[in-house]
Amino acid sequence: FPDGRHRHTLFERGSYHLLEPEFQELIDFYRLHEKQRGKKESTIRGESLNTASFLYRMQEQGARSLDEVTEDAVLSFFVSEDGLLQKGCSHKKNISAVFKAGLKWKEPQCRRILGFLPMLRETRKNIQYLTQDEVRLLRDAAEDTGFPARNKAVLLLLLFTGLRGCDIASLTFGSIDWEKERILVDQQKTSVPVEIPLSAVAGNAIYDHLAEERPDTGNPRLFLTETHPFSPLAARSIANIVAKACRLAGIRQEPGDRKGTHIFRHNLASSMLENGVPQPVITQTLGHTAPDSLEPYLRADFVHLKECALSIEDFPLAEEVFSL
C-alpha cells in the first residue's frame, strides 16, 4: 500500500495522492501559477514534493483543511520533540514558495500558515577554492601534448567563463559569436539566457579543437565523444575531463578534495571579487537569477575580508605572541 515514502507502481512519487482535496488544490494552483510565470519545471517539482510531504504531516496531525493547520503542527515538521532540527532552510524556502503563490488563491489561509513557518538560518559549507598555484598547474596541464585539444578547450572555458559543466556540454556552433567575441547560452539550471565575453585564450582553444581535431559529423554540438559514433559530450564527461586534468597537474588527489566543475565557477567569482568587479556584474556573468546566490563566493574573498580585521593592539598579550 502507498505510504508517501516509498515509490509505488500505481502512484507518482511523493505524498500528493494521499492528500485531502484542499491540500491537492493548493499544489495544483501553485504548479499552474508558477508554470505560467516561467519557473523551471524541475524547481516546480521539487517545491511541490516538499510541500506535499509537509501537508501530509499536517494531515497526520489531524488537519483536513488549511484552516485546521496549527502552529504546533507546523513547528513539529521542522523540529523534533527533543529540539533537534529535522528539516532545514531549503525545505522551508520550498514550502514558502508554494504558500506565497497560494496567496492569490486563498490569501487568508496561506498567509496564516506562512506566519507559522519558523525563522531558520541558511547554513553553507565552506567551499574549497582553487589556489593560484593550482590554476597555473592546470594551465600547464592543458598545454601538455597528451591532453587533447577538446579537453583543453573545455578546461579553459571552465577557467575563464565560469560556465556550468552542463552548459559547456550543450554548446553549439551557434553559441559562439566570433565577430562580437561573445558566448550565448541558455542556462540549463535556470533557463535564463546569458551572454558572456569570449576571451582570446578560450576562443583560440575552441578554434584549434574545431580546426585540428573535431570530426565533421554534421552534429551542431561543439564537443563530441572521442570515439565513433561521435555523440554529443554529456555533462558528466565534463567532470571526467576535469579529473584527468587534475591528475595530469598533480593536484587534488587526496580523498575528499573537491575537483568537480563548480570549483572553476567559484574561482572566477572569487577572482572577480578580489579585483573589485561590482557584484551586479559578477551576478550577470554567472547568470544568477537571485543576488544572494553570490553569498557563498564572498567567503573566499580574502582580499576584502582582511580589510575587516580588527586590531589587537588594545588586548593584553605577551610580547612572545608577536615574535612568533
PDB file of C-alpha atoms in Angstrom:
ATOM      1  CA  PHE A   1       0.000   0.000   0.000  1.00  0.00           C
ATOM      2  CA  PRO A   2       1.282   3.513  -0.759  1.00  0.00           C
ATOM      3  CA  ASP A   3       2.662   5.280   2.290  1.00  0.00           C
ATOM      4  CA  GLY A   4       4.055   8.502   0.785  1.00  0.00           C
ATOM      5  CA  ARG A   5       7.649   7.461   1.324  1.00  0.00           C
ATOM      6  CA  HIS A   6       8.367   4.545  -0.988  1.00  0.00           C
ATOM      7  CA  ARG A   7       7.795   4.516  -4.740  1.00  0.00           C
ATOM      8  CA  HIS A   8       4.628   2.657  -5.704  1.00  0.00           C
ATOM      9  CA  THR A   9       3.984   1.433  -9.241  1.00  0.00           C
ATOM     10  CA  LEU A  10       0.426   2.801  -9.268  1.00  0.00           C
ATOM     11  CA  PHE A  11       1.249   6.277  -7.991  1.00  0.00           C
ATOM     12  CA  GLU A  12       3.668   9.087  -8.659  1.00  0.00           C
ATOM     13  CA  ARG A  13       6.487   9.738  -6.233  1.00  0.00           C
ATOM     14  CA  GLY A  14       5.597  11.710  -3.094  1.00  0.00           C
ATOM     15  CA  SER A  15       2.612  12.261  -0.830  1.00  0.00           C
ATOM     16  CA  TYR A  16       0.415  14.236  -3.223  1.00  0.00           C
ATOM     17  CA  HIS A  17      -2.032  11.377  -3.926  1.00  0.00           C
ATOM     18  CA  LEU A  18      -2.551  10.836  -0.204  1.00  0.00           C
ATOM     19  CA  LEU A  19      -3.625  14.416   0.482  1.00  0.00           C
ATOM     20  CA  GLU A  20      -7.030  15.882   1.221  1.00  0.00           C
ATOM     21  CA  PRO A  21      -8.695  17.654  -1.760  1.00  0.00           C
ATOM     22  CA  GLU A  22      -7.980  21.173  -0.480  1.00  0.00           C
ATOM     23  CA  PHE A  23      -4.302  20.387   0.001  1.00  0.00           C
ATOM     24  CA  GLN A  24      -4.130  18.990  -3.530  1.00  0.00           C
ATOM     25  CA  GLU A  25      -5.884  22.107  -4.852  1.00  0.00           C
ATOM     26  CA  LEU A  26      -3.199  24.319  -3.314  1.00  0.00           C
ATOM     27  CA  ILE A  27      -0.397  22.390  -5.027  1.00  0.00           C
ATOM     28  CA  ASP A  28      -2.330  22.290  -8.317  1.00  0.00           C
ATOM     29  CA  PHE A  29      -2.817  26.067  -8.203  1.00  0.00           C
ATOM     30  CA  TYR A  30       0.872  26.596  -7.408  1.00  0.00           C
ATOM     31  CA  ARG A  31       2.020  24.386 -10.284  1.00  0.00           C
ATOM     32  CA  LEU A  32      -0.187  26.180 -12.819  1.00  0.00           C
ATOM     33  CA  HIS A  33       0.670  29.642 -11.468  1.00  0.00           C
ATOM     34  CA  GLU A  34       4.443  29.116 -11.490  1.00  0.00           C
ATOM     35  CA  LYS A  35       4.404  27.396 -14.888  1.00  0.00           C
ATOM     36  CA  GLN A  36       2.674  30.449 -16.340  1.00  0.00           C
ATOM     37  CA  ARG A  37       5.333  32.647 -14.735  1.00  0.00           C
ATOM     38  CA  GLY A  38       8.043  30.603 -16.460  1.00  0.00           C
ATOM     39  CA  LYS A  39       9.577  28.863 -13.448  1.00  0.00           C
ATOM     40  CA  LYS A  40      11.668  25.833 -14.365  1.00  0.00           C
ATOM     41  CA  GLU A  41       9.781  22.517 -14.278  1.00  0.00           C
ATOM     42  CA  SER A  42      12.360  20.783 -12.054  1.00  0.00           C
ATOM     43  CA  THR A  43      12.071  23.596  -9.495  1.00  0.00           C
ATOM     44  CA  ILE A  44       8.277  23.360  -9.504  1.00  0.00           C
ATOM     45  CA  ARG A  45       8.527  19.609  -8.993  1.00  0.00           C
ATOM     46  CA  GLY A  46      10.942  19.896  -6.074  1.00  0.00           C
ATOM     47  CA  GLU A  47       8.903  22.564  -4.293  1.00  0.00           C
ATOM     48  CA  SER A  48       5.704  20.588  -4.865  1.00  0.00           C
ATOM     49  CA  LEU A  49       7.195  17.400  -3.427  1.00  0.00           C
ATOM     50  CA  ASN A  50       8.448  19.151  -0.282  1.00  0.00           C
ATOM     51  CA  THR A  51       5.110  20.869   0.258  1.00  0.00           C
ATOM     52  CA  ALA A  52       3.165  17.636  -0.289  1.00  0.00           C
ATOM     53  CA  SER A  53       5.280  15.989   2.442  1.00  0.00           C
ATOM     54  CA  PHE A  54       4.610  18.962   4.712  1.00  0.00           C
ATOM     55  CA  LEU A  55       0.855  18.878   4.122  1.00  0.00           C
ATOM     56  CA  TYR A  56       0.770  15.127   4.626  1.00  0.00           C
ATOM     57  CA  ARG A  57       2.355  15.646   8.040  1.00  0.00           C
ATOM     58  CA  MET A  58      -0.304  18.258   8.825  1.00  0.00           C
ATOM     59  CA  GLN A  59      -2.891  15.697   7.767  1.00  0.00           C
ATOM     60  CA  GLU A  60      -1.372  13.115  10.089  1.00  0.00           C
ATOM     61  CA  GLN A  61      -1.670  15.689  12.874  1.00  0.00           C
ATOM     62  CA  GLY A  62      -5.436  15.825  12.267  1.00  0.00           C
ATOM     63  CA  ALA A  63      -5.776  18.722   9.808  1.00  0.00           C
ATOM     64  CA  ARG A  64      -8.221  18.150   6.957  1.00  0.00           C
ATOM     65  CA  SER A  65      -8.098  21.714   5.626  1.00  0.00           C
ATOM     66  CA  LEU A  66      -5.772  24.716   5.732  1.00  0.00           C
ATOM     67  CA  ASP A  67      -7.917  26.310   8.442  1.00  0.00           C
ATOM     68  CA  GLU A  68      -7.237  23.338  10.726  1.00  0.00           C
ATOM     69  CA  VAL A  69      -3.424  23.542  10.471  1.00  0.00           C
ATOM     70  CA  THR A  70      -1.960  24.651  13.812  1.00  0.00           C
ATOM     71  CA  GLU A  71       1.319  26.385  14.620  1.00  0.00           C
ATOM     72  CA  ASP A  72       2.402  23.472  16.819  1.00  0.00           C
ATOM     73  CA  ALA A  73       1.866  21.037  13.957  1.00  0.00           C
ATOM     74  CA  VAL A  74       3.903  23.234  11.596  1.00  0.00           C
ATOM     75  CA  LEU A  75       6.770  23.530  14.070  1.00  0.00           C
ATOM     76  CA  SER A  76       6.744  19.767  14.701  1.00  0.00           C
ATOM     77  CA  PHE A  77       7.524  19.251  11.000  1.00  0.00           C
ATOM     78  CA  PHE A  78      10.761  21.215  11.346  1.00  0.00           C
ATOM     79  CA  VAL A  79      11.801  20.488  14.953  1.00  0.00           C
ATOM     80  CA  SER A  80      11.555  17.173  16.825  1.00  0.00           C
ATOM     81  CA  GLU A  81      10.200  16.859  20.364  1.00  0.00           C
ATOM     82  CA  ASP A  82      13.732  16.847  21.761  1.00  0.00           C
ATOM     83  CA  GLY A  83      14.559  20.102  19.988  1.00  0.00           C
ATOM     84  CA  LEU A  84      16.566  18.729  17.072  1.00  0.00           C
ATOM     85  CA  LEU A  85      16.190  20.308  13.657  1.00  0.00           C
ATOM     86  CA  GLN A  86      14.593  17.809  11.250  1.00  0.00           C
ATOM     87  CA  LYS A  87      14.072  19.965   8.165  1.00  0.00           C
ATOM     88  CA  GLY A  88      16.343  22.811   7.145  1.00  0.00           C
ATOM     89  CA  CYS A  89      16.130  26.149   5.419  1.00  0.00           C
ATOM     90  CA  SER A  90      15.829  24.676   1.926  1.00  0.00           C
ATOM     91  CA  HIS A  91      12.654  22.826   2.919  1.00  0.00           C
ATOM     92  CA  LYS A  92      11.221  25.986   4.413  1.00  0.00           C
ATOM     93  CA  LYS A  93      12.005  28.011   1.281  1.00  0.00           C
ATOM     94  CA  ASN A  94      10.336  25.412  -0.951  1.00  0.00           C
ATOM     95  CA  ILE A  95       7.227  25.291   1.214  1.00  0.00           C
ATOM     96  CA  SER A  96       7.122  29.088   1.409  1.00  0.00           C
ATOM     97  CA  ALA A  97       7.211  29.311  -2.396  1.00  0.00           C
ATOM     98  CA  VAL A  98       4.030  27.247  -2.662  1.00  0.00           C
ATOM     99  CA  PHE A  99       2.143  29.178   0.006  1.00  0.00           C
ATOM    100  CA  LYS A 100       3.266  32.546  -1.397  1.00  0.00           C
ATOM    101  CA  ALA A 101       1.789  31.551  -4.737  1.00  0.00           C
ATOM    102  CA  GLY A 102      -1.295  30.397  -2.825  1.00  0.00           C
ATOM    103  CA  LEU A 103      -1.882  33.948  -1.602  1.00  0.00           C
ATOM    104  CA  LYS A 104      -3.582  34.526  -4.959  1.00  0.00           C
ATOM    105  CA  TRP A 105      -5.801  31.513  -4.324  1.00  0.00           C
ATOM    106  CA  LYS A 106      -6.772  31.612  -0.634  1.00  0.00           C
ATOM    107  CA  GLU A 107      -4.974  34.616   0.787  1.00  0.00           C
ATOM    108  CA  PRO A 108      -6.003  34.469   4.499  1.00  0.00           C
ATOM    109  CA  GLN A 109      -5.336  30.750   4.929  1.00  0.00           C
ATOM    110  CA  CYS A 110      -1.986  30.779   3.156  1.00  0.00           C
ATOM    111  CA  ARG A 111      -0.789  33.961   4.896  1.00  0.00           C
ATOM    112  CA  ARG A 112      -1.681  32.425   8.244  1.00  0.00           C
ATOM    113  CA  ILE A 113       0.430  29.310   7.596  1.00  0.00           C
ATOM    114  CA  LEU A 114       3.303  31.400   6.237  1.00  0.00           C
ATOM    115  CA  GLY A 115       3.342  33.125   9.607  1.00  0.00           C
ATOM    116  CA  PHE A 116       3.736  29.750  11.349  1.00  0.00           C
ATOM    117  CA  LEU A 117       6.902  28.801   9.431  1.00  0.00           C
ATOM    118  CA  PRO A 118       9.966  29.084  11.691  1.00  0.00           C
ATOM    119  CA  MET A 119      12.838  31.506  11.149  1.00  0.00           C
ATOM    120  CA  LEU A 120      15.699  29.291  10.001  1.00  0.00           C
ATOM    121  CA  ARG A 121      19.190  30.469   9.190  1.00  0.00           C
ATOM    122  CA  GLU A 122      20.639  29.117   5.985  1.00  0.00           C
ATOM    123  CA  THR A 123      23.985  27.434   6.521  1.00  0.00           C
ATOM    124  CA  ARG A 124      26.531  26.645   3.841  1.00  0.00           C
ATOM    125  CA  LYS A 125      29.712  24.638   3.996  1.00  0.00           C
ATOM    126  CA  ASN A 126      32.956  26.361   3.164  1.00  0.00           C
ATOM    127  CA  ILE A 127      33.850  25.622  -0.450  1.00  0.00           C
ATOM    128  CA  GLN A 128      37.333  24.510  -1.369  1.00  0.00           C
ATOM    129  CA  TYR A 129      38.823  27.089  -3.711  1.00  0.00           C
ATOM    130  CA  LEU A 130      41.498  26.894  -6.388  1.00  0.00           C
ATOM    131  CA  THR A 131      44.800  28.479  -5.436  1.00  0.00           C
ATOM    132  CA  GLN A 132      46.831  30.468  -7.940  1.00  0.00           C
ATOM    133  CA  ASP A 133      49.433  27.676  -7.999  1.00  0.00           C
ATOM    134  CA  GLU A 134      46.731  25.160  -8.868  1.00  0.00           C
ATOM    135  CA  VAL A 135      45.432  27.381 -11.658  1.00  0.00           C
ATOM    136  CA  ARG A 136      48.963  27.644 -13.066  1.00  0.00           C
ATOM    137  CA  LEU A 137      49.451  23.871 -12.912  1.00  0.00           C
ATOM    138  CA  LEU A 138      46.108  23.278 -14.640  1.00  0.00           C
ATOM    139  CA  ARG A 139      47.033  25.676 -17.440  1.00  0.00           C
ATOM    140  CA  ASP A 140      50.350  23.867 -17.817  1.00  0.00           C
ATOM    141  CA  ALA A 141      48.481  20.563 -17.993  1.00  0.00           C
ATOM    142  CA  ALA A 142      46.256  21.962 -20.746  1.00  0.00           C
ATOM    143  CA  GLU A 143      49.375  22.578 -22.856  1.00  0.00           C
ATOM    144  CA  ASP A 144      50.613  19.008 -22.422  1.00  0.00           C
ATOM    145  CA  THR A 145      50.924  17.153 -25.721  1.00  0.00           C
ATOM    146  CA  GLY A 146      48.962  14.234 -24.285  1.00  0.00           C
ATOM    147  CA  PHE A 147      45.984  16.450 -23.452  1.00  0.00           C
ATOM    148  CA  PRO A 148      43.519  16.504 -26.388  1.00  0.00           C
ATOM    149  CA  ALA A 149      42.539  19.858 -27.932  1.00  0.00           C
ATOM    150  CA  ARG A 150      38.919  19.195 -26.988  1.00  0.00           C
ATOM    151  CA  ASN A 151      39.821  18.756 -23.328  1.00  0.00           C
ATOM    152  CA  LYS A 152      41.990  21.878 -23.418  1.00  0.00           C
ATOM    153  CA  ALA A 153      39.097  23.935 -24.792  1.00  0.00           C
ATOM    154  CA  VAL A 154      36.738  22.592 -22.126  1.00  0.00           C
ATOM    155  CA  LEU A 155      39.228  23.278 -19.322  1.00  0.00           C
ATOM    156  CA  LEU A 156      39.909  26.847 -20.466  1.00  0.00           C
ATOM    157  CA  LEU A 157      36.198  27.540 -20.824  1.00  0.00           C
ATOM    158  CA  LEU A 158      35.736  26.434 -17.224  1.00  0.00           C
ATOM    159  CA  LEU A 159      38.618  28.645 -16.086  1.00  0.00           C
ATOM    160  CA  PHE A 160      37.705  31.797 -17.997  1.00  0.00           C
ATOM    161  CA  THR A 161      33.922  31.801 -18.316  1.00  0.00           C
ATOM    162  CA  GLY A 162      32.503  30.284 -15.137  1.00  0.00           C
ATOM    163  CA  LEU A 163      30.006  28.279 -17.207  1.00  0.00           C
ATOM    164  CA  ARG A 164      28.490  25.206 -15.615  1.00  0.00           C
ATOM    165  CA  GLY A 165      29.622  21.849 -16.959  1.00  0.00           C
ATOM    166  CA  CYS A 166      26.156  21.067 -18.338  1.00  0.00           C
ATOM    167  CA  ASP A 167      26.117  24.370 -20.235  1.00  0.00           C
ATOM    168  CA  ILE A 168      29.556  23.744 -21.751  1.00  0.00           C
ATOM    169  CA  ALA A 169      28.417  20.291 -22.866  1.00  0.00           C
ATOM    170  CA  SER A 170      25.380  21.842 -24.594  1.00  0.00           C
ATOM    171  CA  LEU A 171      27.346  24.494 -26.543  1.00  0.00           C
ATOM    172  CA  THR A 172      26.703  24.511 -30.295  1.00  0.00           C
ATOM    173  CA  PHE A 173      28.266  26.301 -33.256  1.00  0.00           C
ATOM    174  CA  GLY A 174      25.548  28.916 -32.840  1.00  0.00           C
ATOM    175  CA  SER A 175      26.592  29.544 -29.229  1.00  0.00           C
ATOM    176  CA  ILE A 176      29.801  31.265 -30.344  1.00  0.00           C
ATOM    177  CA  ASP A 177      29.590  34.743 -31.877  1.00  0.00           C
ATOM    178  CA  TRP A 178      33.103  35.063 -33.302  1.00  0.00           C
ATOM    179  CA  GLU A 179      32.627  38.599 -34.625  1.00  0.00           C
ATOM    180  CA  LYS A 180      31.369  40.083 -31.353  1.00  0.00           C
ATOM    181  CA  GLU A 181      33.511  37.706 -29.265  1.00  0.00           C
ATOM    182  CA  ARG A 182      30.588  36.519 -27.178  1.00  0.00           C
ATOM    183  CA  ILE A 183      29.256  33.188 -25.876  1.00  0.00           C
ATOM    184  CA  LEU A 184      25.468  32.856 -25.860  1.00  0.00           C
ATOM    185  CA  VAL A 185      23.978  30.234 -23.549  1.00  0.00           C
ATOM    186  CA  ASP A 186      20.511  29.299 -22.338  1.00  0.00           C
ATOM    187  CA  GLN A 187      21.362  28.013 -18.871  1.00  0.00           C
ATOM    188  CA  GLN A 188      20.003  24.556 -18.164  1.00  0.00           C
ATOM    189  CA  LYS A 189      19.649  25.183 -14.429  1.00  0.00           C
ATOM    190  CA  THR A 190      17.604  28.398 -14.637  1.00  0.00           C
ATOM    191  CA  SER A 191      16.512  28.510 -18.309  1.00  0.00           C
ATOM    192  CA  VAL A 192      17.753  32.122 -18.291  1.00  0.00           C
ATOM    193  CA  PRO A 193      19.853  33.196 -21.307  1.00  0.00           C
ATOM    194  CA  VAL A 194      23.286  34.640 -20.537  1.00  0.00           C
ATOM    195  CA  GLU A 195      25.814  36.405 -22.758  1.00  0.00           C
ATOM    196  CA  ILE A 196      29.446  36.413 -21.638  1.00  0.00           C
ATOM    197  CA  PRO A 197      32.717  37.571 -23.231  1.00  0.00           C
ATOM    198  CA  LEU A 198      34.770  35.072 -25.215  1.00  0.00           C
ATOM    199  CA  SER A 199      38.365  35.544 -24.084  1.00  0.00           C
ATOM    200  CA  ALA A 200      41.156  35.126 -26.617  1.00  0.00           C
ATOM    201  CA  VAL A 201      42.693  32.183 -24.778  1.00  0.00           C
ATOM    202  CA  ALA A 202      39.405  30.241 -24.666  1.00  0.00           C
ATOM    203  CA  GLY A 203      38.457  31.274 -28.196  1.00  0.00           C
ATOM    204  CA  ASN A 204      41.787  30.113 -29.618  1.00  0.00           C
ATOM    205  CA  ALA A 205      41.447  26.770 -27.854  1.00  0.00           C
ATOM    206  CA  ILE A 206      37.959  26.247 -29.309  1.00  0.00           C
ATOM    207  CA  TYR A 207      39.199  27.180 -32.780  1.00  0.00           C
ATOM    208  CA  ASP A 208      42.144  24.756 -32.528  1.00  0.00           C
ATOM    209  CA  HIS A 209      39.779  21.972 -31.498  1.00  0.00           C
ATOM    210  CA  LEU A 210      37.417  22.647 -34.398  1.00  0.00           C
ATOM    211  CA  ALA A 211      40.170  23.056 -36.976  1.00  0.00           C
ATOM    212  CA  GLU A 212      42.519  20.256 -35.986  1.00  0.00           C
ATOM    213  CA  GLU A 213      40.663  17.559 -34.115  1.00  0.00           C
ATOM    214  CA  ARG A 214      36.863  17.583 -34.231  1.00  0.00           C
ATOM    215  CA  PRO A 215      35.353  15.142 -36.764  1.00  0.00           C
ATOM    216  CA  ASP A 216      32.918  16.586 -39.319  1.00  0.00           C
ATOM    217  CA  THR A 217      29.725  14.727 -38.425  1.00  0.00           C
ATOM    218  CA  GLY A 218      27.057  17.324 -39.115  1.00  0.00           C
ATOM    219  CA  ASN A 219      26.222  17.444 -35.417  1.00  0.00           C
ATOM    220  CA  PRO A 220      25.833  21.074 -34.218  1.00  0.00           C
ATOM    221  CA  ARG A 221      27.393  20.431 -30.783  1.00  0.00           C
ATOM    222  CA  LEU A 222      30.901  21.834 -30.272  1.00  0.00           C
ATOM    223  CA  PHE A 223      32.149  18.935 -28.179  1.00  0.00           C
ATOM    224  CA  LEU A 224      31.743  15.289 -29.156  1.00  0.00           C
ATOM    225  CA  THR A 225      32.980  11.994 -27.797  1.00  0.00           C
ATOM    226  CA  GLU A 226      36.428  10.832 -28.917  1.00  0.00           C
ATOM    227  CA  THR A 227      35.234   7.567 -30.440  1.00  0.00           C
ATOM    228  CA  HIS A 228      32.694   6.584 -33.104  1.00  0.00           C
ATOM    229  CA  PRO A 229      29.767   7.358 -33.439  1.00  0.00           C
ATOM    230  CA  PHE A 230      30.992  10.727 -32.051  1.00  0.00           C
ATOM    231  CA  SER A 231      27.956  11.513 -29.904  1.00  0.00           C
ATOM    232  CA  PRO A 232      27.464  14.867 -28.138  1.00  0.00           C
ATOM    233  CA  LEU A 233      29.546  15.083 -24.965  1.00  0.00           C
ATOM    234  CA  ALA A 234      27.487  14.507 -21.804  1.00  0.00           C
ATOM    235  CA  ALA A 235      27.666  16.794 -18.767  1.00  0.00           C
ATOM    236  CA  ARG A 236      29.270  14.035 -16.679  1.00  0.00           C
ATOM    237  CA  SER A 237      32.048  13.800 -19.273  1.00  0.00           C
ATOM    238  CA  ILE A 238      32.997  17.412 -18.485  1.00  0.00           C
ATOM    239  CA  ALA A 239      33.646  16.331 -14.890  1.00  0.00           C
ATOM    240  CA  ASN A 240      35.774  13.431 -16.188  1.00  0.00           C
ATOM    241  CA  ILE A 241      37.886  15.893 -18.198  1.00  0.00           C
ATOM    242  CA  VAL A 242      38.460  17.932 -15.033  1.00  0.00           C
ATOM    243  CA  ALA A 243      39.501  14.801 -13.136  1.00  0.00           C
ATOM    244  CA  LYS A 244      42.011  13.946 -15.882  1.00  0.00           C
ATOM    245  CA  ALA A 245      43.399  17.485 -15.833  1.00  0.00           C
ATOM    246  CA  CYS A 246      43.842  17.349 -12.063  1.00  0.00           C
ATOM    247  CA  ARG A 247      45.708  14.041 -12.308  1.00  0.00           C
ATOM    248  CA  LEU A 248      47.949  15.410 -15.048  1.00  0.00           C
ATOM    249  CA  ALA A 249      48.609  18.558 -12.996  1.00  0.00           C
ATOM    250  CA  GLY A 250      49.265  16.521  -9.841  1.00  0.00           C
ATOM    251  CA  ILE A 251      46.699  18.389  -7.754  1.00  0.00           C
ATOM    252  CA  ARG A 252      43.649  17.463  -5.691  1.00  0.00           C
ATOM    253  CA  GLN A 253      44.403  13.771  -5.444  1.00  0.00           C
ATOM    254  CA  GLU A 254      43.694  13.352  -1.735  1.00  0.00           C
ATOM    255  CA  PRO A 255      40.409  11.795  -0.536  1.00  0.00           C
ATOM    256  CA  GLY A 256      37.776  14.484  -0.079  1.00  0.00           C
ATOM    257  CA  ASP A 257      39.482  17.006  -2.346  1.00  0.00           C
ATOM    258  CA  ARG A 258      36.973  18.853  -4.458  1.00  0.00           C
ATOM    259  CA  LYS A 259      37.631  18.579  -8.193  1.00  0.00           C
ATOM    260  CA  GLY A 260      34.250  19.000  -9.849  1.00  0.00           C
ATOM    261  CA  THR A 261      33.366  21.637 -12.421  1.00  0.00           C
ATOM    262  CA  HIS A 262      31.780  24.017  -9.906  1.00  0.00           C
ATOM    263  CA  ILE A 263      35.155  24.816  -8.358  1.00  0.00           C
ATOM    264  CA  PHE A 264      36.057  26.752 -11.517  1.00  0.00           C
ATOM    265  CA  ARG A 265      32.878  28.785 -11.275  1.00  0.00           C
ATOM    266  CA  HIS A 266      33.772  29.573  -7.687  1.00  0.00           C
ATOM    267  CA  ASN A 267      37.306  30.511  -8.721  1.00  0.00           C
ATOM    268  CA  LEU A 268      36.098  33.004 -11.340  1.00  0.00           C
ATOM    269  CA  ALA A 269      33.650  34.650  -8.931  1.00  0.00           C
ATOM    270  CA  SER A 270      36.293  34.930  -6.188  1.00  0.00           C
ATOM    271  CA  SER A 271      38.859  36.383  -8.602  1.00  0.00           C
ATOM    272  CA  MET A 272      36.403  38.982  -9.847  1.00  0.00           C
ATOM    273  CA  LEU A 273      35.511  39.948  -6.283  1.00  0.00           C
ATOM    274  CA  GLU A 274      39.158  40.294  -5.287  1.00  0.00           C
ATOM    275  CA  ASN A 275      39.770  42.543  -8.295  1.00  0.00           C
ATOM    276  CA  GLY A 276      36.948  44.882  -7.344  1.00  0.00           C
ATOM    277  CA  VAL A 277      34.450  43.922 -10.041  1.00  0.00           C
ATOM    278  CA  PRO A 278      30.966  45.162  -8.949  1.00  0.00           C
ATOM    279  CA  GLN A 279      28.721  42.419  -7.629  1.00  0.00           C
ATOM    280  CA  PRO A 280      25.911  43.049 -10.184  1.00  0.00           C
ATOM    281  CA  VAL A 281      28.441  42.439 -12.978  1.00  0.00           C
ATOM    282  CA  ILE A 282      29.538  39.151 -11.376  1.00  0.00           C
ATOM    283  CA  THR A 283      25.912  38.097 -10.900  1.00  0.00           C
ATOM    284  CA  GLN A 284      25.211  38.811 -14.570  1.00  0.00           C
ATOM    285  CA  THR A 285      28.354  36.986 -15.720  1.00  0.00           C
ATOM    286  CA  LEU A 286      27.489  33.870 -13.709  1.00  0.00           C
ATOM    287  CA  GLY A 287      23.867  34.038 -14.816  1.00  0.00           C
ATOM    288  CA  HIS A 288      22.464  34.087 -11.293  1.00  0.00           C
ATOM    289  CA  THR A 289      18.761  34.856 -11.004  1.00  0.00           C
ATOM    290  CA  ALA A 290      18.986  35.994  -7.366  1.00  0.00           C
ATOM    291  CA  PRO A 291      21.568  38.447  -5.923  1.00  0.00           C
ATOM    292  CA  ASP A 292      22.030  36.373  -2.737  1.00  0.00           C
ATOM    293  CA  SER A 293      23.382  33.500  -4.871  1.00  0.00           C
ATOM    294  CA  LEU A 294      26.719  35.306  -4.681  1.00  0.00           C
ATOM    295  CA  GLU A 295      26.987  34.928  -0.884  1.00  0.00           C
ATOM    296  CA  PRO A 296      28.968  31.632  -0.840  1.00  0.00           C
ATOM    297  CA  TYR A 297      31.668  33.207  -3.012  1.00  0.00           C
ATOM    298  CA  LEU A 298      32.080  36.175  -0.665  1.00  0.00           C
ATOM    299  CA  ARG A 299      33.560  33.864   1.968  1.00  0.00           C
ATOM    300  CA  ALA A 300      36.647  33.242  -0.173  1.00  0.00           C
ATOM    301  CA  ASP A 301      37.238  36.929  -0.974  1.00  0.00           C
ATOM    302  CA  PHE A 302      40.282  37.078   1.287  1.00  0.00           C
ATOM    303  CA  VAL A 303      41.477  40.429  -0.089  1.00  0.00           C
ATOM    304  CA  HIS A 304      38.409  42.255   1.176  1.00  0.00           C
ATOM    305  CA  LEU A 305      37.889  40.045   4.227  1.00  0.00           C
ATOM    306  CA  LYS A 306      41.301  41.168   5.511  1.00  0.00           C
ATOM    307  CA  GLU A 307      40.051  44.753   5.400  1.00  0.00           C
ATOM    308  CA  CYS A 308      37.512  43.783   8.066  1.00  0.00           C
ATOM    309  CA  ALA A 309      40.177  42.543  10.501  1.00  0.00           C
ATOM    310  CA  LEU A 310      40.216  44.229  13.916  1.00  0.00           C
ATOM    311  CA  SER A 311      43.383  45.436  15.563  1.00  0.00           C
ATOM    312  CA  ILE A 312      44.545  43.514  18.641  1.00  0.00           C
ATOM    313  CA  GLU A 313      46.735  46.342  19.942  1.00  0.00           C
ATOM    314  CA  ASP A 314      44.353  47.077  22.829  1.00  0.00           C
ATOM    315  CA  PHE A 315      44.382  43.487  24.078  1.00  0.00           C
ATOM    316  CA  PRO A 316      46.924  42.494  26.755  1.00  0.00           C
ATOM    317  CA  LEU A 317      49.117  39.920  25.036  1.00  0.00           C
ATOM    318  CA  ALA A 318      52.636  38.845  25.874  1.00  0.00           C
ATOM    319  CA  GLU A 319      55.374  40.091  23.565  1.00  0.00           C
ATOM    320  CA  GLU A 320      56.230  36.492  22.716  1.00  0.00           C
ATOM    321  CA  VAL A 321      52.966  36.223  20.767  1.00  0.00           C
ATOM    322  CA  PHE A 322      54.096  38.878  18.276  1.00  0.00           C
ATOM    323  CA  SER A 323      57.579  37.391  17.959  1.00  0.00           C
ATOM    324  CA  LEU A 324      56.213  34.089  16.681  1.00  0.00           C
TER     325      LEU A 324
END
